[in-house]
Amino acid sequence: MGNKNKTISFRVNEDAFEALRDIAEERDISLSAVFRDYVDTLVAHDGQVRAVPEAELQSEAETGEVFPPRVEVPKSFVREHERLELEADHLREQLEEHKRYINHLREQLDDEDDDVIHLEDLDGERDEGGEPDEPSFRLG
């Protein structure tokens, strides 16, 4: 599947539109490019993006606050997560191997099905009132 571009449409008030147009002119890019940049940033940071004035950003840096917030995770948690990912990969590989084996067995069964003569089929030919293709022998 190709990566198709999609169109997003929404309405903003006139003041916001003028402000966005000024931002685009200041950057010497189109208004669409402003939105594409914002959407790219939003997606890259998993929705953890906010617009803040530079003064607020500087005051946050001085107080030690960081956005998006960060959480320390113990190494044991990370190791366990990595182990589980490896195990999941291994199980996926085994599942694929089993699927290939089942397909192989099905193919063999389909190939051998042509060589099998069912006794019911032979009895059906004899019951239709005709002479059997091969002479029958009686012991007695």
PDB file of C-alpha atoms in Angstrom:
ATOM      1  CA  MET A   1       0.000   0.000   0.000  1.00  0.00           C
ATOM      2  CA  GLY A   2       1.288   3.396  -0.920  1.00  0.00           C
ATOM      3  CA  ASN A   3       1.421   6.315   1.426  1.00  0.00           C
ATOM      4  CA  LYS A   4      -1.376   8.557   0.161  1.00  0.00           C
ATOM      5  CA  ASN A   5      -1.745  12.172   1.221  1.00  0.00           C
ATOM      6  CA  LYS A   6      -5.015  13.004   2.936  1.00  0.00           C
ATOM      7  CA  THR A   7      -6.745  16.382   3.182  1.00  0.00           C
ATOM      8  CA  ILE A   8      -7.826  17.807   6.521  1.00  0.00           C
ATOM      9  CA  SER A   9     -10.345  20.625   6.560  1.00  0.00           C
ATOM     10  CA  PHE A  10     -11.520  22.718   9.527  1.00  0.00           C
ATOM     11  CA  ARG A  11     -12.594  26.236  10.374  1.00  0.00           C
ATOM     12  CA  VAL A  12     -10.798  28.840  12.508  1.00  0.00           C
ATOM     13  CA  ASN A  13     -11.828  32.343  13.426  1.00  0.00           C
ATOM     14  CA  GLU A  14     -10.518  35.256  11.400  1.00  0.00           C
ATOM     15  CA  ASP A  15      -8.008  36.421  14.026  1.00  0.00           C
ATOM     16  CA  ALA A  16      -6.428  32.970  14.279  1.00  0.00           C
ATOM     17  CA  PHE A  17      -6.296  32.713  10.495  1.00  0.00           C
ATOM     18  CA  GLU A  18      -4.486  36.069  10.242  1.00  0.00           C
ATOM     19  CA  ALA A  19      -2.032  35.021  12.949  1.00  0.00           C
ATOM     20  CA  LEU A  20      -1.306  31.754  11.133  1.00  0.00           C
ATOM     21  CA  ARG A  21      -0.838  33.589   7.851  1.00  0.00           C
ATOM     22  CA  ASP A  22       1.637  35.968   9.575  1.00  0.00           C
ATOM     23  CA  ILE A  23       3.557  32.947  10.907  1.00  0.00           C
ATOM     24  CA  ALA A  24       3.705  31.468   7.408  1.00  0.00           C
ATOM     25  CA  GLU A  25       4.915  34.773   5.899  1.00  0.00           C
ATOM     26  CA  GLU A  26       7.496  35.158   8.660  1.00  0.00           C
ATOM     27  CA  ARG A  27       8.874  31.695   7.871  1.00  0.00           C
ATOM     28  CA  ASP A  28       8.478  32.299   4.126  1.00  0.00           C
ATOM     29  CA  ILE A  29       6.432  29.117   3.690  1.00  0.00           C
ATOM     30  CA  SER A  30       2.860  28.383   2.731  1.00  0.00           C
ATOM     31  CA  LEU A  31       0.062  28.190   5.266  1.00  0.00           C
ATOM     32  CA  SER A  32      -0.294  24.487   4.407  1.00  0.00           C
ATOM     33  CA  ALA A  33       3.383  23.947   5.231  1.00  0.00           C
ATOM     34  CA  VAL A  34       2.814  25.462   8.706  1.00  0.00           C
ATOM     35  CA  PHE A  35       0.123  22.872   9.390  1.00  0.00           C
ATOM     36  CA  ARG A  36       2.147  20.012   7.889  1.00  0.00           C
ATOM     37  CA  ASP A  37       5.103  20.933  10.129  1.00  0.00           C
ATOM     38  CA  TYR A  38       2.848  21.025  13.175  1.00  0.00           C
ATOM     39  CA  VAL A  39       1.209  17.689  12.305  1.00  0.00           C
ATOM     40  CA  ASP A  40       4.619  16.085  11.666  1.00  0.00           C
ATOM     41  CA  THR A  41       5.845  17.329  15.055  1.00  0.00           C
ATOM     42  CA  LEU A  42       2.658  16.166  16.766  1.00  0.00           C
ATOM     43  CA  VAL A  43       2.958  12.683  15.259  1.00  0.00           C
ATOM     44  CA  ALA A  44       6.695  12.435  15.968  1.00  0.00           C
ATOM     45  CA  HIS A  45       6.114  13.214  19.665  1.00  0.00           C
ATOM     46  CA  ASP A  46       3.042  11.006  20.058  1.00  0.00           C
ATOM     47  CA  GLY A  47       0.698  13.941  20.619  1.00  0.00           C
ATOM     48  CA  GLN A  48       2.863  15.461  23.353  1.00  0.00           C
ATOM     49  CA  VAL A  49       3.267  18.876  21.724  1.00  0.00           C
ATOM     50  CA  ARG A  50       2.144  22.244  22.997  1.00  0.00           C
ATOM     51  CA  ALA A  51       2.816  25.783  21.885  1.00  0.00           C
ATOM     52  CA  VAL A  52       4.258  28.008  24.608  1.00  0.00           C
ATOM     53  CA  PRO A  53       5.600  31.568  24.515  1.00  0.00           C
ATOM     54  CA  GLU A  54       9.379  31.803  24.625  1.00  0.00           C
ATOM     55  CA  ALA A  55       9.292  33.617  27.977  1.00  0.00           C
ATOM     56  CA  GLU A  56       7.371  30.722  29.552  1.00  0.00           C
ATOM     57  CA  LEU A  57       9.748  28.232  27.947  1.00  0.00           C
ATOM     58  CA  GLN A  58      12.751  30.031  29.475  1.00  0.00           C
ATOM     59  CA  SER A  59      11.124  30.147  32.916  1.00  0.00           C
ATOM     60  CA  GLU A  60      10.356  26.400  32.710  1.00  0.00           C
ATOM     61  CA  ALA A  61      13.984  25.707  31.805  1.00  0.00           C
ATOM     62  CA  GLU A  62      15.133  27.678  34.861  1.00  0.00           C
ATOM     63  CA  THR A  63      12.801  25.807  37.238  1.00  0.00           C
ATOM     64  CA  GLY A  64      13.729  22.442  35.774  1.00  0.00           C
ATOM     65  CA  GLU A  65      10.295  21.613  34.330  1.00  0.00           C
ATOM     66  CA  VAL A  66      10.488  19.826  31.008  1.00  0.00           C
ATOM     67  CA  PHE A  67       7.744  19.169  28.467  1.00  0.00           C
ATOM     68  CA  PRO A  68       6.852  16.505  27.662  1.00  0.00           C
ATOM     69  CA  PRO A  69       7.384  15.146  31.156  1.00  0.00           C
ATOM     70  CA  ARG A  70       9.908  12.351  31.483  1.00  0.00           C
ATOM     71  CA  VAL A  71       9.721   9.302  33.718  1.00  0.00           C
ATOM     72  CA  GLU A  72      12.642   7.120  34.731  1.00  0.00           C
ATOM     73  CA  VAL A  73      12.065   3.436  34.227  1.00  0.00           C
ATOM     74  CA  PRO A  74      14.106   0.828  36.101  1.00  0.00           C
ATOM     75  CA  LYS A  75      16.560  -1.152  33.997  1.00  0.00           C
ATOM     76  CA  SER A  76      14.918  -4.386  35.114  1.00  0.00           C
ATOM     77  CA  PHE A  77      11.660  -3.233  33.524  1.00  0.00           C
ATOM     78  CA  VAL A  78      13.441  -2.410  30.262  1.00  0.00           C
ATOM     79  CA  ARG A  79      15.256  -5.761  30.289  1.00  0.00           C
ATOM     80  CA  GLU A  80      12.013  -7.644  30.950  1.00  0.00           C
ATOM     81  CA  HIS A  81      10.333  -5.752  28.122  1.00  0.00           C
ATOM     82  CA  GLU A  82      13.189  -6.603  25.752  1.00  0.00           C
ATOM     83  CA  ARG A  83      13.055 -10.262  26.851  1.00  0.00           C
ATOM     84  CA  LEU A  84       9.330 -10.405  26.184  1.00  0.00           C
ATOM     85  CA  GLU A  85       9.818  -8.826  22.760  1.00  0.00           C
ATOM     86  CA  LEU A  86      12.429 -11.455  21.890  1.00  0.00           C
ATOM     87  CA  GLU A  87      10.157 -14.225  23.131  1.00  0.00           C
ATOM     88  CA  ALA A  88       7.258 -12.848  21.089  1.00  0.00           C
ATOM     89  CA  ASP A  89       9.480 -12.755  17.986  1.00  0.00           C
ATOM     90  CA  HIS A  90      10.532 -16.349  18.631  1.00  0.00           C
ATOM     91  CA  LEU A  91       6.899 -17.448  19.003  1.00  0.00           C
ATOM     92  CA  ARG A  92       5.973 -15.649  15.768  1.00  0.00           C
ATOM     93  CA  GLU A  93       8.792 -17.487  13.982  1.00  0.00           C
ATOM     94  CA  GLN A  94       7.593 -20.822  15.396  1.00  0.00           C
ATOM     95  CA  LEU A  95       4.034 -20.048  14.321  1.00  0.00           C
ATOM     96  CA  GLU A  96       5.206 -19.296  10.778  1.00  0.00           C
ATOM     97  CA  GLU A  97       7.233 -22.528  10.749  1.00  0.00           C
ATOM     98  CA  HIS A  98       4.179 -24.527  11.862  1.00  0.00           C
ATOM     99  CA  LYS A  99       2.035 -22.852   9.214  1.00  0.00           C
ATOM    100  CA  ARG A 100       4.575 -23.780   6.533  1.00  0.00           C
ATOM    101  CA  TYR A 101       4.649 -27.381   7.816  1.00  0.00           C
ATOM    102  CA  ILE A 102       0.836 -27.616   7.766  1.00  0.00           C
ATOM    103  CA  ASN A 103       0.770 -26.260   4.214  1.00  0.00           C
ATOM    104  CA  HIS A 104       3.420 -28.810   3.237  1.00  0.00           C
ATOM    105  CA  LEU A 105       1.339 -31.636   4.736  1.00  0.00           C
ATOM    106  CA  ARG A 106      -1.787 -30.392   2.963  1.00  0.00           C
ATOM    107  CA  GLU A 107       0.067 -30.321  -0.345  1.00  0.00           C
ATOM    108  CA  GLN A 108       1.272 -33.884   0.234  1.00  0.00           C
ATOM    109  CA  LEU A 109      -2.255 -34.971   1.080  1.00  0.00           C
ATOM    110  CA  ASP A 110      -3.620 -33.333  -2.059  1.00  0.00           C
ATOM    111  CA  ASP A 111      -0.927 -35.009  -4.176  1.00  0.00           C
ATOM    112  CA  GLU A 112      -1.535 -38.438  -2.640  1.00  0.00           C
ATOM    113  CA  ASP A 113      -5.314 -38.133  -2.966  1.00  0.00           C
ATOM    114  CA  ASP A 114      -4.991 -38.783  -6.710  1.00  0.00           C
ATOM    115  CA  ASP A 115      -3.297 -42.154  -6.082  1.00  0.00           C
ATOM    116  CA  VAL A 116      -5.909 -43.437  -3.601  1.00  0.00           C
ATOM    117  CA  ILE A 117      -8.692 -45.725  -4.811  1.00  0.00           C
ATOM    118  CA  HIS A 118     -11.641 -45.834  -2.449  1.00  0.00           C
ATOM    119  CA  LEU A 119     -13.356 -49.234  -2.132  1.00  0.00           C
ATOM    120  CA  GLU A 120     -16.748 -47.525  -2.040  1.00  0.00           C
ATOM    121  CA  ASP A 121     -16.097 -46.187  -5.531  1.00  0.00           C
ATOM    122  CA  LEU A 122     -15.373 -49.702  -6.824  1.00  0.00           C
ATOM    123  CA  ASP A 123     -18.519 -51.118  -5.196  1.00  0.00           C
ATOM    124  CA  GLY A 124     -20.582 -48.337  -6.759  1.00  0.00           C
ATOM    125  CA  GLU A 125     -19.475 -49.336 -10.251  1.00  0.00           C
ATOM    126  CA  ARG A 126     -20.479 -52.966  -9.658  1.00  0.00           C
ATOM    127  CA  ASP A 127     -23.918 -52.062  -8.175  1.00  0.00           C
ATOM    128  CA  GLU A 128     -24.964 -50.100 -11.246  1.00  0.00           C
ATOM    129  CA  GLY A 129     -25.899 -53.330 -12.977  1.00  0.00           C
ATOM    130  CA  GLY A 130     -23.004 -53.543 -15.341  1.00  0.00           C
ATOM    131  CA  GLU A 131     -20.388 -56.192 -15.481  1.00  0.00           C
ATOM    132  CA  PRO A 132     -17.348 -55.425 -13.399  1.00  0.00           C
ATOM    133  CA  ASP A 133     -14.338 -54.234 -15.345  1.00  0.00           C
ATOM    134  CA  GLU A 134     -12.273 -57.114 -14.055  1.00  0.00           C
ATOM    135  CA  PRO A 135     -13.478 -60.720 -13.754  1.00  0.00           C
ATOM    136  CA  SER A 136     -14.332 -61.778 -10.232  1.00  0.00           C
ATOM    137  CA  PHE A 137     -13.200 -65.092  -8.874  1.00  0.00           C
ATOM    138  CA  ARG A 138     -15.004 -67.295  -6.409  1.00  0.00           C
ATOM    139  CA  LEU A 139     -13.412 -69.801  -4.191  1.00  0.00           C
ATOM    140  CA  GLY A 140     -15.531 -72.682  -3.390  1.00  0.00           C
TER     141      GLY A 140
END
